[in-house]
mmCIF file with all atom_site columns, C-alpha atoms in Angstrom:
data_model
loop_
_atom_site.group_PDB
_atom_site.id
_atom_site.type_symbol
_atom_site.label_atom_id
_atom_site.label_alt_id
_atom_site.label_comp_id
_atom_site.label_asym_id
_atom_site.label_entity_id
_atom_site.label_seq_id
_atom_site.pdbx_PDB_ins_code
_atom_site.Cartn_x
_atom_site.Cartn_y
_atom_site.Cartn_z
_atom_site.occupancy
_atom_site.B_iso_or_equiv
_atom_site.pdbx_formal_charge
_atom_site.auth_seq_id
_atom_site.auth_comp_id
_atom_site.auth_asym_id
_atom_site.auth_atom_id
_atom_site.pdbx_PDB_model_num
ATOM 1   C CA . MET A 1 1   ? 0.000   0.000  0.000   1.00 0.00 ? 61  MET A CA 1
ATOM 2   C CA . SER A 1 2   ? 1.204   3.504  -0.755  1.00 0.00 ? 62  SER A CA 1
ATOM 3   C CA . HIS A 1 3   ? 1.796   6.079  1.937   1.00 0.00 ? 63  HIS A CA 1
ATOM 4   C CA . PRO A 1 4   ? -1.178  8.464  2.406   1.00 0.00 ? 64  PRO A CA 1
ATOM 5   C CA . LEU A 1 5   ? 1.059   11.422 1.556   1.00 0.00 ? 65  LEU A CA 1
ATOM 6   C CA . ASP A 1 6   ? 2.063   9.931  -1.799  1.00 0.00 ? 66  ASP A CA 1
ATOM 7   C CA . ARG A 1 7   ? -1.361  11.054 -3.042  1.00 0.00 ? 67  ARG A CA 1
ATOM 8   C CA . ALA A 1 8   ? -2.117  13.787 -0.555  1.00 0.00 ? 68  ALA A CA 1
ATOM 9   C CA . VAL A 1 9   ? -4.404  15.761 -2.875  1.00 0.00 ? 69  VAL A CA 1
ATOM 10  C CA . PHE A 1 10  ? -6.673  12.856 -3.831  1.00 0.00 ? 70  PHE A CA 1
ATOM 11  C CA . ASN A 1 11  ? -6.733  11.454 -0.291  1.00 0.00 ? 71  ASN A CA 1
ATOM 12  C CA . ALA A 1 12  ? -7.559  14.858 1.209   1.00 0.00 ? 72  ALA A CA 1
ATOM 13  C CA . LEU A 1 13  ? -10.299 15.741 -1.285  1.00 0.00 ? 73  LEU A CA 1
ATOM 14  C CA . THR A 1 14  ? -11.986 12.345 -0.938  1.00 0.00 ? 74  THR A CA 1
ATOM 15  C CA . GLY A 1 15  ? -11.517 12.336 2.838   1.00 0.00 ? 75  GLY A CA 1
ATOM 16  C CA . ARG A 1 16  ? -11.104 15.098 5.389   1.00 0.00 ? 76  ARG A CA 1
ATOM 17  C CA . LEU A 1 17  ? -11.491 17.937 2.867   1.00 0.00 ? 77  LEU A CA 1
ATOM 18  C CA . SER A 1 18  ? -14.368 16.430 0.894   1.00 0.00 ? 78  SER A CA 1
ATOM 19  C CA . ALA A 1 19  ? -16.577 19.380 1.860   1.00 0.00 ? 79  ALA A CA 1
ATOM 20  C CA . PHE A 1 20  ? -14.330 21.579 -0.302  1.00 0.00 ? 80  PHE A CA 1
ATOM 21  C CA . ALA A 1 21  ? -14.300 19.240 -3.305  1.00 0.00 ? 81  ALA A CA 1
ATOM 22  C CA . THR A 1 22  ? -16.192 18.881 -6.533  1.00 0.00 ? 82  THR A CA 1
ATOM 23  C CA . SER A 1 23  ? -16.030 15.599 -8.420  1.00 0.00 ? 83  SER A CA 1
ATOM 24  C CA . ASP A 1 24  ? -17.351 13.909 -11.531 1.00 0.00 ? 84  ASP A CA 1
ATOM 25  C CA . SER A 1 25  ? -20.406 11.686 -11.239 1.00 0.00 ? 85  SER A CA 1
ATOM 26  C CA . ASP A 1 26  ? -18.376 8.517  -10.661 1.00 0.00 ? 86  ASP A CA 1
ATOM 27  C CA . ALA A 1 27  ? -15.755 10.096 -8.375  1.00 0.00 ? 87  ALA A CA 1
ATOM 28  C CA . ARG A 1 28  ? -13.016 9.034  -10.809 1.00 0.00 ? 88  ARG A CA 1
ATOM 29  C CA . ALA A 1 29  ? -11.525 12.516 -10.493 1.00 0.00 ? 89  ALA A CA 1
ATOM 30  C CA . VAL A 1 30  ? -11.817 15.293 -7.946  1.00 0.00 ? 90  VAL A CA 1
ATOM 31  C CA . ARG A 1 31  ? -11.015 19.015 -7.807  1.00 0.00 ? 91  ARG A CA 1
ATOM 32  C CA . ILE A 1 32  ? -10.965 21.442 -4.939  1.00 0.00 ? 92  ILE A CA 1
ATOM 33  C CA . ASP A 1 33  ? -13.485 24.303 -5.114  1.00 0.00 ? 93  ASP A CA 1
ATOM 34  C CA . PRO A 1 34  ? -11.862 26.832 -7.516  1.00 0.00 ? 94  PRO A CA 1
ATOM 35  C CA . GLU A 1 35  ? -12.472 29.651 -5.033  1.00 0.00 ? 95  GLU A CA 1
ATOM 36  C CA . VAL A 1 36  ? -10.541 27.689 -2.409  1.00 0.00 ? 96  VAL A CA 1
ATOM 37  C CA . GLY A 1 37  ? -7.645  26.287 -4.430  1.00 0.00 ? 97  GLY A CA 1
ATOM 38  C CA . VAL A 1 38  ? -6.303  24.770 -7.620  1.00 0.00 ? 98  VAL A CA 1
ATOM 39  C CA . PHE A 1 39  ? -5.748  21.090 -6.845  1.00 0.00 ? 99  PHE A CA 1
ATOM 40  C CA . LEU A 1 40  ? -7.002  18.310 -9.099  1.00 0.00 ? 100 LEU A CA 1
ATOM 41  C CA . ALA A 1 41  ? -6.440  14.541 -8.937  1.00 0.00 ? 101 ALA A CA 1
ATOM 42  C CA . ALA A 1 42  ? -7.525  11.281 -10.559 1.00 0.00 ? 102 ALA A CA 1
ATOM 43  C CA . ALA A 1 43  ? -8.585  8.194  -8.667  1.00 0.00 ? 103 ALA A CA 1
ATOM 44  C CA . ASP A 1 44  ? -6.098  5.920  -10.460 1.00 0.00 ? 104 ASP A CA 1
ATOM 45  C CA . ALA A 1 45  ? -4.120  5.434  -13.655 1.00 0.00 ? 105 ALA A CA 1
ATOM 46  C CA . SER A 1 46  ? -6.974  4.003  -15.712 1.00 0.00 ? 106 SER A CA 1
ATOM 47  C CA . ALA A 1 47  ? -8.071  5.524  -19.009 1.00 0.00 ? 107 ALA A CA 1
ATOM 48  C CA . GLU A 1 48  ? -11.510 6.087  -17.491 1.00 0.00 ? 108 GLU A CA 1
ATOM 49  C CA . SER A 1 49  ? -10.090 8.153  -14.641 1.00 0.00 ? 109 SER A CA 1
ATOM 50  C CA . ARG A 1 50  ? -7.956  10.156 -17.060 1.00 0.00 ? 110 ARG A CA 1
ATOM 51  C CA . ASP A 1 51  ? -11.050 10.978 -19.112 1.00 0.00 ? 111 ASP A CA 1
ATOM 52  C CA . HIS A 1 52  ? -12.835 12.207 -15.992 1.00 0.00 ? 112 HIS A CA 1
ATOM 53  C CA . LEU A 1 53  ? -9.718  14.179 -14.995 1.00 0.00 ? 113 LEU A CA 1
ATOM 54  C CA . THR A 1 54  ? -9.778  15.876 -18.403 1.00 0.00 ? 114 THR A CA 1
ATOM 55  C CA . GLU A 1 55  ? -13.475 16.724 -18.061 1.00 0.00 ? 115 GLU A CA 1
ATOM 56  C CA . LEU A 1 56  ? -12.928 18.377 -14.679 1.00 0.00 ? 116 LEU A CA 1
ATOM 57  C CA . ALA A 1 57  ? -9.835  20.240 -15.900 1.00 0.00 ? 117 ALA A CA 1
ATOM 58  C CA . ARG A 1 58  ? -11.801 21.682 -18.802 1.00 0.00 ? 118 ARG A CA 1
ATOM 59  C CA . ARG A 1 59  ? -14.808 22.555 -16.649 1.00 0.00 ? 119 ARG A CA 1
ATOM 60  C CA . HIS A 1 60  ? -12.640 24.413 -14.110 1.00 0.00 ? 120 HIS A CA 1
ATOM 61  C CA . PRO A 1 61  ? -9.523  25.795 -15.877 1.00 0.00 ? 121 PRO A CA 1
ATOM 62  C CA . GLY A 1 62  ? -6.316  26.746 -14.107 1.00 0.00 ? 122 GLY A CA 1
ATOM 63  C CA . ALA A 1 63  ? -5.919  23.617 -11.997 1.00 0.00 ? 123 ALA A CA 1
ATOM 64  C CA . GLY A 1 64  ? -2.748  21.981 -10.736 1.00 0.00 ? 124 GLY A CA 1
ATOM 65  C CA . LEU A 1 65  ? -1.732  18.449 -9.806  1.00 0.00 ? 125 LEU A CA 1
ATOM 66  C CA . VAL A 1 66  ? 0.727   17.396 -7.103  1.00 0.00 ? 126 VAL A CA 1
ATOM 67  C CA . GLU A 1 67  ? 1.905   13.799 -7.387  1.00 0.00 ? 127 GLU A CA 1
ATOM 68  C CA . ARG A 1 68  ? 4.929   11.838 -6.251  1.00 0.00 ? 128 ARG A CA 1
ATOM 69  C CA . THR A 1 69  ? 7.575   12.189 -8.963  1.00 0.00 ? 129 THR A CA 1
ATOM 70  C CA . ASP A 1 70  ? 8.631   8.546  -8.822  1.00 0.00 ? 130 ASP A CA 1
ATOM 71  C CA . GLY A 1 71  ? 5.101   7.203  -8.314  1.00 0.00 ? 131 GLY A CA 1
ATOM 72  C CA . PRO A 1 72  ? 2.641   5.582  -10.728 1.00 0.00 ? 132 PRO A CA 1
ATOM 73  C CA . MET A 1 73  ? 0.483   8.728  -11.066 1.00 0.00 ? 133 MET A CA 1
ATOM 74  C CA . ALA A 1 74  ? 3.268   11.135 -12.033 1.00 0.00 ? 134 ALA A CA 1
ATOM 75  C CA . GLU A 1 75  ? 2.461   11.071 -15.756 1.00 0.00 ? 135 GLU A CA 1
ATOM 76  C CA . ILE A 1 76  ? -1.329  10.683 -15.529 1.00 0.00 ? 136 ILE A CA 1
ATOM 77  C CA . LEU A 1 77  ? -2.331  14.099 -16.840 1.00 0.00 ? 137 LEU A CA 1
ATOM 78  C CA . PRO A 1 78  ? -5.565  15.444 -18.303 1.00 0.00 ? 138 PRO A CA 1
ATOM 79  C CA . ASP A 1 79  ? -5.761  16.011 -22.025 1.00 0.00 ? 139 ASP A CA 1
ATOM 80  C CA . VAL A 1 80  ? -5.297  19.772 -21.741 1.00 0.00 ? 140 VAL A CA 1
ATOM 81  C CA . PRO A 1 81  ? -2.194  21.937 -22.253 1.00 0.00 ? 141 PRO A CA 1
ATOM 82  C CA . VAL A 1 82  ? 0.405   21.948 -19.480 1.00 0.00 ? 142 VAL A CA 1
ATOM 83  C CA . ALA A 1 83  ? 1.828   25.354 -18.618 1.00 0.00 ? 143 ALA A CA 1
ATOM 84  C CA . ARG A 1 84  ? 4.685   24.204 -16.410 1.00 0.00 ? 144 ARG A CA 1
ATOM 85  C CA . ARG A 1 85  ? 5.973   21.314 -14.299 1.00 0.00 ? 145 ARG A CA 1
ATOM 86  C CA . VAL A 1 86  ? 7.722   22.288 -11.075 1.00 0.00 ? 146 VAL A CA 1
ATOM 87  C CA . PRO A 1 87  ? 9.847   19.943 -8.923  1.00 0.00 ? 147 PRO A CA 1
ATOM 88  C CA . LEU A 1 88  ? 8.950   19.975 -5.221  1.00 0.00 ? 148 LEU A CA 1
ATOM 89  C CA . VAL A 1 89  ? 10.068  18.164 -2.114  1.00 0.00 ? 149 VAL A CA 1
ATOM 90  C CA . GLN A 1 90  ? 7.623   16.924 0.478   1.00 0.00 ? 150 GLN A CA 1
ATOM 91  C CA . MET A 1 91  ? 8.865   17.340 4.053   1.00 0.00 ? 151 MET A CA 1
ATOM 92  C CA . THR A 1 92  ? 7.469   15.945 7.307   1.00 0.00 ? 152 THR A CA 1
ATOM 93  C CA . ALA A 1 93  ? 7.983   16.434 11.036  1.00 0.00 ? 153 ALA A CA 1
ATOM 94  C CA . THR A 1 94  ? 6.749   14.660 14.144  1.00 0.00 ? 154 THR A CA 1
ATOM 95  C CA . ALA A 1 95  ? 8.619   16.929 16.571  1.00 0.00 ? 155 ALA A CA 1
ATOM 96  C CA . LEU A 1 96  ? 10.114  20.389 16.404  1.00 0.00 ? 156 LEU A CA 1
ATOM 97  C CA . THR A 1 97  ? 13.605  21.473 17.350  1.00 0.00 ? 157 THR A CA 1
ATOM 98  C CA . ALA A 1 98  ? 14.033  23.411 20.562  1.00 0.00 ? 158 ALA A CA 1
ATOM 99  C CA . GLY A 1 99  ? 14.102  27.161 20.723  1.00 0.00 ? 159 GLY A CA 1
ATOM 100 C CA . GLY A 1 100 ? 12.703  29.660 18.298  1.00 0.00 ? 160 GLY A CA 1
ATOM 101 C CA . PRO A 1 101 ? 11.895  33.374 18.378  1.00 0.00 ? 161 PRO A CA 1
ATOM 102 C CA . ASP A 1 102 ? 9.616   34.687 21.109  1.00 0.00 ? 162 ASP A CA 1
ATOM 103 C CA . ILE A 1 103 ? 7.174   36.524 18.850  1.00 0.00 ? 163 ILE A CA 1
ATOM 104 C CA . ALA A 1 104 ? 3.482   36.892 19.555  1.00 0.00 ? 164 ALA A CA 1
ATOM 105 C CA . VAL A 1 105 ? 1.149   35.614 16.841  1.00 0.00 ? 165 VAL A CA 1
ATOM 106 C CA . GLU A 1 106 ? -2.607  35.916 16.639  1.00 0.00 ? 166 GLU A CA 1
ATOM 107 C CA . PRO A 1 107 ? -5.420  33.886 15.066  1.00 0.00 ? 167 PRO A CA 1
ATOM 108 C CA . LEU A 1 108 ? -6.770  35.259 11.812  1.00 0.00 ? 168 LEU A CA 1
ATOM 109 C CA . THR A 1 109 ? -10.492 35.448 11.104  1.00 0.00 ? 169 THR A CA 1
ATOM 110 C CA . GLU A 1 110 ? -12.803 35.839 8.135   1.00 0.00 ? 170 GLU A CA 1
ATOM 111 C CA . ALA A 1 111 ? -12.379 39.593 8.482   1.00 0.00 ? 171 ALA A CA 1
ATOM 112 C CA . ASP A 1 112 ? -8.689  39.135 7.651   1.00 0.00 ? 172 ASP A CA 1
ATOM 113 C CA . ALA A 1 113 ? -9.378  37.252 4.399   1.00 0.00 ? 173 ALA A CA 1
ATOM 114 C CA . PRO A 1 114 ? -8.828  40.240 2.054   1.00 0.00 ? 174 PRO A CA 1
ATOM 115 C CA . ALA A 1 115 ? -5.521  41.085 3.746   1.00 0.00 ? 175 ALA A CA 1
ATOM 116 C CA . MET A 1 116 ? -4.456  37.436 3.581   1.00 0.00 ? 176 MET A CA 1
ATOM 117 C CA . LEU A 1 117 ? -5.171  37.259 -0.145  1.00 0.00 ? 177 LEU A CA 1
ATOM 118 C CA . ALA A 1 118 ? -3.300  40.526 -0.718  1.00 0.00 ? 178 ALA A CA 1
ATOM 119 C CA . LEU A 1 119 ? -0.248  39.290 1.212   1.00 0.00 ? 179 LEU A CA 1
ATOM 120 C CA . ALA A 1 120 ? -0.241  35.948 -0.623  1.00 0.00 ? 180 ALA A CA 1
ATOM 121 C CA . THR A 1 121 ? -0.639  37.682 -3.988  1.00 0.00 ? 181 THR A CA 1
ATOM 122 C CA . LEU A 1 122 ? 2.366   39.867 -3.204  1.00 0.00 ? 182 LEU A CA 1
ATOM 123 C CA . THR A 1 123 ? 4.652   37.159 -1.814  1.00 0.00 ? 183 THR A CA 1
ATOM 124 C CA . ARG A 1 124 ? 3.444   34.078 -3.786  1.00 0.00 ? 184 ARG A CA 1
ATOM 125 C CA . PRO A 1 125 ? 3.979   31.310 -1.200  1.00 0.00 ? 185 PRO A CA 1
ATOM 126 C CA . GLY A 1 126 ? 2.029   28.926 -3.454  1.00 0.00 ? 186 GLY A CA 1
ATOM 127 C CA . PRO A 1 127 ? -1.521  28.701 -4.807  1.00 0.00 ? 187 PRO A CA 1
ATOM 128 C CA . PHE A 1 128 ? -3.802  31.002 -2.808  1.00 0.00 ? 188 PHE A CA 1
ATOM 129 C CA . ARG A 1 129 ? -7.321  31.958 -3.819  1.00 0.00 ? 189 ARG A CA 1
ATOM 130 C CA . SER A 1 130 ? -10.083 34.219 -2.508  1.00 0.00 ? 190 SER A CA 1
ATOM 131 C CA . ALA A 1 131 ? -11.426 31.537 -0.133  1.00 0.00 ? 191 ALA A CA 1
ATOM 132 C CA . THR A 1 132 ? -8.215  29.621 0.659   1.00 0.00 ? 192 THR A CA 1
ATOM 133 C CA . SER A 1 133 ? -8.373  31.002 4.190   1.00 0.00 ? 193 SER A CA 1
ATOM 134 C CA . ARG A 1 134 ? -11.367 28.697 4.819   1.00 0.00 ? 194 ARG A CA 1
ATOM 135 C CA . LEU A 1 135 ? -8.933  25.770 4.880   1.00 0.00 ? 195 LEU A CA 1
ATOM 136 C CA . GLY A 1 136 ? -7.310  27.197 8.028   1.00 0.00 ? 196 GLY A CA 1
ATOM 137 C CA . PRO A 1 137 ? -7.119  28.107 10.771  1.00 0.00 ? 197 PRO A CA 1
ATOM 138 C CA . PHE A 1 138 ? -4.418  30.618 9.905   1.00 0.00 ? 198 PHE A CA 1
ATOM 139 C CA . VAL A 1 139 ? -2.308  32.662 12.287  1.00 0.00 ? 199 VAL A CA 1
ATOM 140 C CA . GLY A 1 140 ? -0.591  35.944 11.588  1.00 0.00 ? 200 GLY A CA 1
ATOM 141 C CA . ILE A 1 141 ? 1.544   38.799 12.789  1.00 0.00 ? 201 ILE A CA 1
ATOM 142 C CA . LYS A 1 142 ? 0.318   42.361 12.509  1.00 0.00 ? 202 LYS A CA 1
ATOM 143 C CA . ARG A 1 143 ? 2.212   45.586 12.828  1.00 0.00 ? 203 ARG A CA 1
ATOM 144 C CA . GLU A 1 144 ? 0.282   48.831 13.317  1.00 0.00 ? 204 GLU A CA 1
ATOM 145 C CA . GLY A 1 145 ? -2.881  46.970 12.420  1.00 0.00 ? 205 GLY A CA 1
ATOM 146 C CA . ARG A 1 146 ? -1.501  45.637 9.131   1.00 0.00 ? 206 ARG A CA 1
ATOM 147 C CA . LEU A 1 147 ? -1.013  41.937 8.394   1.00 0.00 ? 207 LEU A CA 1
ATOM 148 C CA . VAL A 1 148 ? 2.688   41.424 7.618   1.00 0.00 ? 208 VAL A CA 1
ATOM 149 C CA . ALA A 1 149 ? 3.118   37.639 7.955   1.00 0.00 ? 209 ALA A CA 1
ATOM 150 C CA . MET A 1 150 ? 0.960   34.520 8.127   1.00 0.00 ? 210 MET A CA 1
ATOM 151 C CA . ALA A 1 151 ? 0.871   30.732 8.051   1.00 0.00 ? 211 ALA A CA 1
ATOM 152 C CA . GLY A 1 152 ? -1.862  28.128 8.135   1.00 0.00 ? 212 GLY A CA 1
ATOM 153 C CA . ARG A 1 153 ? -3.113  24.680 7.258   1.00 0.00 ? 213 ARG A CA 1
ATOM 154 C CA . ARG A 1 154 ? -4.112  23.265 3.884   1.00 0.00 ? 214 ARG A CA 1
ATOM 155 C CA . LEU A 1 155 ? -4.322  19.565 2.921   1.00 0.00 ? 215 LEU A CA 1
ATOM 156 C CA . ARG A 1 156 ? -5.367  17.030 5.548   1.00 0.00 ? 216 ARG A CA 1
ATOM 157 C CA . VAL A 1 157 ? -5.155  13.251 5.291   1.00 0.00 ? 217 VAL A CA 1
ATOM 158 C CA . ASP A 1 158 ? -5.393  10.616 8.009   1.00 0.00 ? 218 ASP A CA 1
ATOM 159 C CA . GLY A 1 159 ? -2.679  11.364 10.542  1.00 0.00 ? 219 GLY A CA 1
ATOM 160 C CA . PHE A 1 160 ? -1.195  14.343 8.680   1.00 0.00 ? 220 PHE A CA 1
ATOM 161 C CA . THR A 1 161 ? -1.920  18.058 8.269   1.00 0.00 ? 221 THR A CA 1
ATOM 162 C CA . GLU A 1 162 ? -0.108  20.359 5.860   1.00 0.00 ? 222 GLU A CA 1
ATOM 163 C CA . LEU A 1 163 ? 1.632   23.574 6.881   1.00 0.00 ? 223 LEU A CA 1
ATOM 164 C CA . SER A 1 164 ? 1.062   26.072 4.086   1.00 0.00 ? 224 SER A CA 1
ATOM 165 C CA . GLY A 1 165 ? 0.703   29.715 3.159   1.00 0.00 ? 225 GLY A CA 1
ATOM 166 C CA . VAL A 1 166 ? 3.836   30.734 5.077   1.00 0.00 ? 226 VAL A CA 1
ATOM 167 C CA . CYS A 1 167 ? 4.782   34.212 3.899   1.00 0.00 ? 227 CYS A CA 1
ATOM 168 C CA . THR A 1 168 ? 6.133   37.542 5.100   1.00 0.00 ? 228 THR A CA 1
ATOM 169 C CA . HIS A 1 169 ? 5.845   40.995 3.566   1.00 0.00 ? 229 HIS A CA 1
ATOM 170 C CA . PRO A 1 170 ? 9.207   41.978 1.989   1.00 0.00 ? 230 PRO A CA 1
ATOM 171 C CA . ASP A 1 171 ? 9.509   44.975 4.311   1.00 0.00 ? 231 ASP A CA 1
ATOM 172 C CA . HIS A 1 172 ? 9.356   42.723 7.382   1.00 0.00 ? 232 HIS A CA 1
ATOM 173 C CA . ARG A 1 173 ? 11.625  39.814 6.475   1.00 0.00 ? 233 ARG A CA 1
ATOM 174 C CA . GLY A 1 174 ? 14.615  38.743 8.523   1.00 0.00 ? 234 GLY A CA 1
ATOM 175 C CA . ARG A 1 175 ? 12.843  39.155 11.874  1.00 0.00 ? 235 ARG A CA 1
ATOM 176 C CA . GLY A 1 176 ? 11.976  35.512 12.589  1.00 0.00 ? 236 GLY A CA 1
ATOM 177 C CA . TYR A 1 177 ? 8.301   35.817 11.687  1.00 0.00 ? 237 TYR A CA 1
ATOM 178 C CA . ALA A 1 178 ? 8.213   32.766 9.404   1.00 0.00 ? 238 ALA A CA 1
ATOM 179 C CA . ALA A 1 179 ? 9.853   30.631 12.086  1.00 0.00 ? 239 ALA A CA 1
ATOM 180 C CA . ALA A 1 180 ? 7.455   31.812 14.789  1.00 0.00 ? 240 ALA A CA 1
ATOM 181 C CA . LEU A 1 181 ? 4.394   31.205 12.638  1.00 0.00 ? 241 LEU A CA 1
ATOM 182 C CA . SER A 1 182 ? 5.596   27.836 11.330  1.00 0.00 ? 242 SER A CA 1
ATOM 183 C CA . ARG A 1 183 ? 6.376   26.673 14.861  1.00 0.00 ? 243 ARG A CA 1
ATOM 184 C CA . THR A 1 184 ? 2.951   27.772 16.044  1.00 0.00 ? 244 THR A CA 1
ATOM 185 C CA . VAL A 1 185 ? 1.032   25.905 13.338  1.00 0.00 ? 245 VAL A CA 1
ATOM 186 C CA . ALA A 1 186 ? 3.263   22.828 13.328  1.00 0.00 ? 246 ALA A CA 1
ATOM 187 C CA . GLY A 1 187 ? 3.280   22.690 17.124  1.00 0.00 ? 247 GLY A CA 1
ATOM 188 C CA . GLU A 1 188 ? -0.514  22.730 17.266  1.00 0.00 ? 248 GLU A CA 1
ATOM 189 C CA . VAL A 1 189 ? -0.732  19.929 14.677  1.00 0.00 ? 249 VAL A CA 1
ATOM 190 C CA . ILE A 1 190 ? 1.787   17.781 16.557  1.00 0.00 ? 250 ILE A CA 1
ATOM 191 C CA . ALA A 1 191 ? 0.111   18.474 19.890  1.00 0.00 ? 251 ALA A CA 1
ATOM 192 C CA . ALA A 1 192 ? -3.132  17.176 18.372  1.00 0.00 ? 252 ALA A CA 1
ATOM 193 C CA . GLY A 1 193 ? -1.422  13.841 17.700  1.00 0.00 ? 253 GLY A CA 1
ATOM 194 C CA . GLU A 1 194 ? -0.656  14.236 14.002  1.00 0.00 ? 254 GLU A CA 1
ATOM 195 C CA . ALA A 1 195 ? 2.478   14.683 11.930  1.00 0.00 ? 255 ALA A CA 1
ATOM 196 C CA . VAL A 1 196 ? 2.894   17.886 9.945   1.00 0.00 ? 256 VAL A CA 1
ATOM 197 C CA . PHE A 1 197 ? 3.977   18.046 6.323   1.00 0.00 ? 257 PHE A CA 1
ATOM 198 C CA . LEU A 1 198 ? 4.691   20.684 3.714   1.00 0.00 ? 258 LEU A CA 1
ATOM 199 C CA . HIS A 1 199 ? 5.796   21.145 0.126   1.00 0.00 ? 259 HIS A CA 1
ATOM 200 C CA . ALA A 1 200 ? 8.777   23.285 -0.877  1.00 0.00 ? 260 ALA A CA 1
ATOM 201 C CA . PHE A 1 201 ? 10.307  24.092 -4.238  1.00 0.00 ? 261 PHE A CA 1
ATOM 202 C CA . ALA A 1 202 ? 13.092  21.592 -4.821  1.00 0.00 ? 262 ALA A CA 1
ATOM 203 C CA . ASP A 1 203 ? 15.549  24.244 -6.004  1.00 0.00 ? 263 ASP A CA 1
ATOM 204 C CA . HIS A 1 204 ? 14.998  26.561 -3.026  1.00 0.00 ? 264 HIS A CA 1
ATOM 205 C CA . GLU A 1 205 ? 17.862  25.283 -0.908  1.00 0.00 ? 265 GLU A CA 1
ATOM 206 C CA . ALA A 1 206 ? 17.530  28.056 1.658   1.00 0.00 ? 266 ALA A CA 1
ATOM 207 C CA . THR A 1 207 ? 13.837  27.245 2.206   1.00 0.00 ? 267 THR A CA 1
ATOM 208 C CA . ILE A 1 208 ? 14.577  23.554 2.648   1.00 0.00 ? 268 ILE A CA 1
ATOM 209 C CA . ALA A 1 209 ? 17.387  24.344 5.083   1.00 0.00 ? 269 ALA A CA 1
ATOM 210 C CA . PHE A 1 210 ? 15.048  26.638 7.018   1.00 0.00 ? 270 PHE A CA 1
ATOM 211 C CA . TYR A 1 211 ? 12.475  23.882 7.499   1.00 0.00 ? 271 TYR A CA 1
ATOM 212 C CA . ARG A 1 212 ? 15.192  21.388 8.409   1.00 0.00 ? 272 ARG A CA 1
ATOM 213 C CA . SER A 1 213 ? 16.200  23.786 11.179  1.00 0.00 ? 273 SER A CA 1
ATOM 214 C CA . LEU A 1 214 ? 12.672  23.486 12.582  1.00 0.00 ? 274 LEU A CA 1
ATOM 215 C CA . GLY A 1 215 ? 12.719  19.680 12.587  1.00 0.00 ? 275 GLY A CA 1
ATOM 216 C CA . PHE A 1 216 ? 11.424  18.753 9.126   1.00 0.00 ? 276 PHE A CA 1
ATOM 217 C CA . GLU A 1 217 ? 13.055  16.164 6.889   1.00 0.00 ? 277 GLU A CA 1
ATOM 218 C CA . VAL A 1 218 ? 12.601  15.523 3.180   1.00 0.00 ? 278 VAL A CA 1
ATOM 219 C CA . ARG A 1 219 ? 10.274  12.565 2.648   1.00 0.00 ? 279 ARG A CA 1
ATOM 220 C CA . ALA A 1 220 ? 9.720   12.337 -1.114  1.00 0.00 ? 280 ALA A CA 1
ATOM 221 C CA . PRO A 1 221 ? 10.158  14.128 -4.446  1.00 0.00 ? 281 PRO A CA 1
ATOM 222 C CA . MET A 1 222 ? 6.939   15.585 -5.836  1.00 0.00 ? 282 MET A CA 1
ATOM 223 C CA . THR A 1 223 ? 5.968   17.288 -9.080  1.00 0.00 ? 283 THR A CA 1
ATOM 224 C CA . TYR A 1 224 ? 3.564   20.216 -9.282  1.00 0.00 ? 284 TYR A CA 1
ATOM 225 C CA . THR A 1 225 ? 1.971   20.258 -12.733 1.00 0.00 ? 285 THR A CA 1
ATOM 226 C CA . ILE A 1 226 ? 0.376   23.602 -13.563 1.00 0.00 ? 286 ILE A CA 1
ATOM 227 C CA . LEU A 1 227 ? -2.279  23.353 -16.261 1.00 0.00 ? 287 LEU A CA 1
ATOM 228 C CA . ASP A 1 228 ? -2.965  26.055 -18.789 1.00 0.00 ? 288 ASP A CA 1
ATOM 229 C CA . GLN A 1 229 ? -5.564  28.596 -17.713 1.00 0.00 ? 289 GLN A CA 1
ATOM 230 C CA . GLY A 1 230 ? -7.685  27.758 -20.765 1.00 0.00 ? 290 GLY A CA 1
#
């Protein structure tokens, strides 16, 4: 049996995040609500599932797939143009390293959603849409009433929750905000009895080293396939 994180998107959207998913009539393919995110996945490598994947990709353009690079689903793509394929690494942690900056963070609410979208649009931590904040909870750091950094949760599968949306306004970097926010979210996930995981760009060595410093280790190579907007 494969590890649940090998197919985190499909397992999340047919499991703990099913309330955010739309699927074809036979559940051979599934896509997250386009207002919430971009993720799309097929049930398996069959021609039938690929056809359903194509139908969903055409119905809701601008989707993306995240699959294990060396797994059987890596090349199962819908019959639509591919804009780009981006190598990622998937990292996991079951405990955090000691220490960390003593920086106060606060929970973010629905009222913060516009500021969260603006910050994510500026800093581009990964796919973030108008209702992505509903996947939270998210936490943030504000200065003079302005949101300058945030982090939250995204995909959830049995025993694992994803740390995502970690970003800091360029004017406020280098102050330990990302570490404080990541530790807060990851610590809450671990305290709840789960492991925490994340995805990082494979060529961002500094980002990978940063998460290693918090207690994460690389688990598997992944590929993020970005489909054409249509």
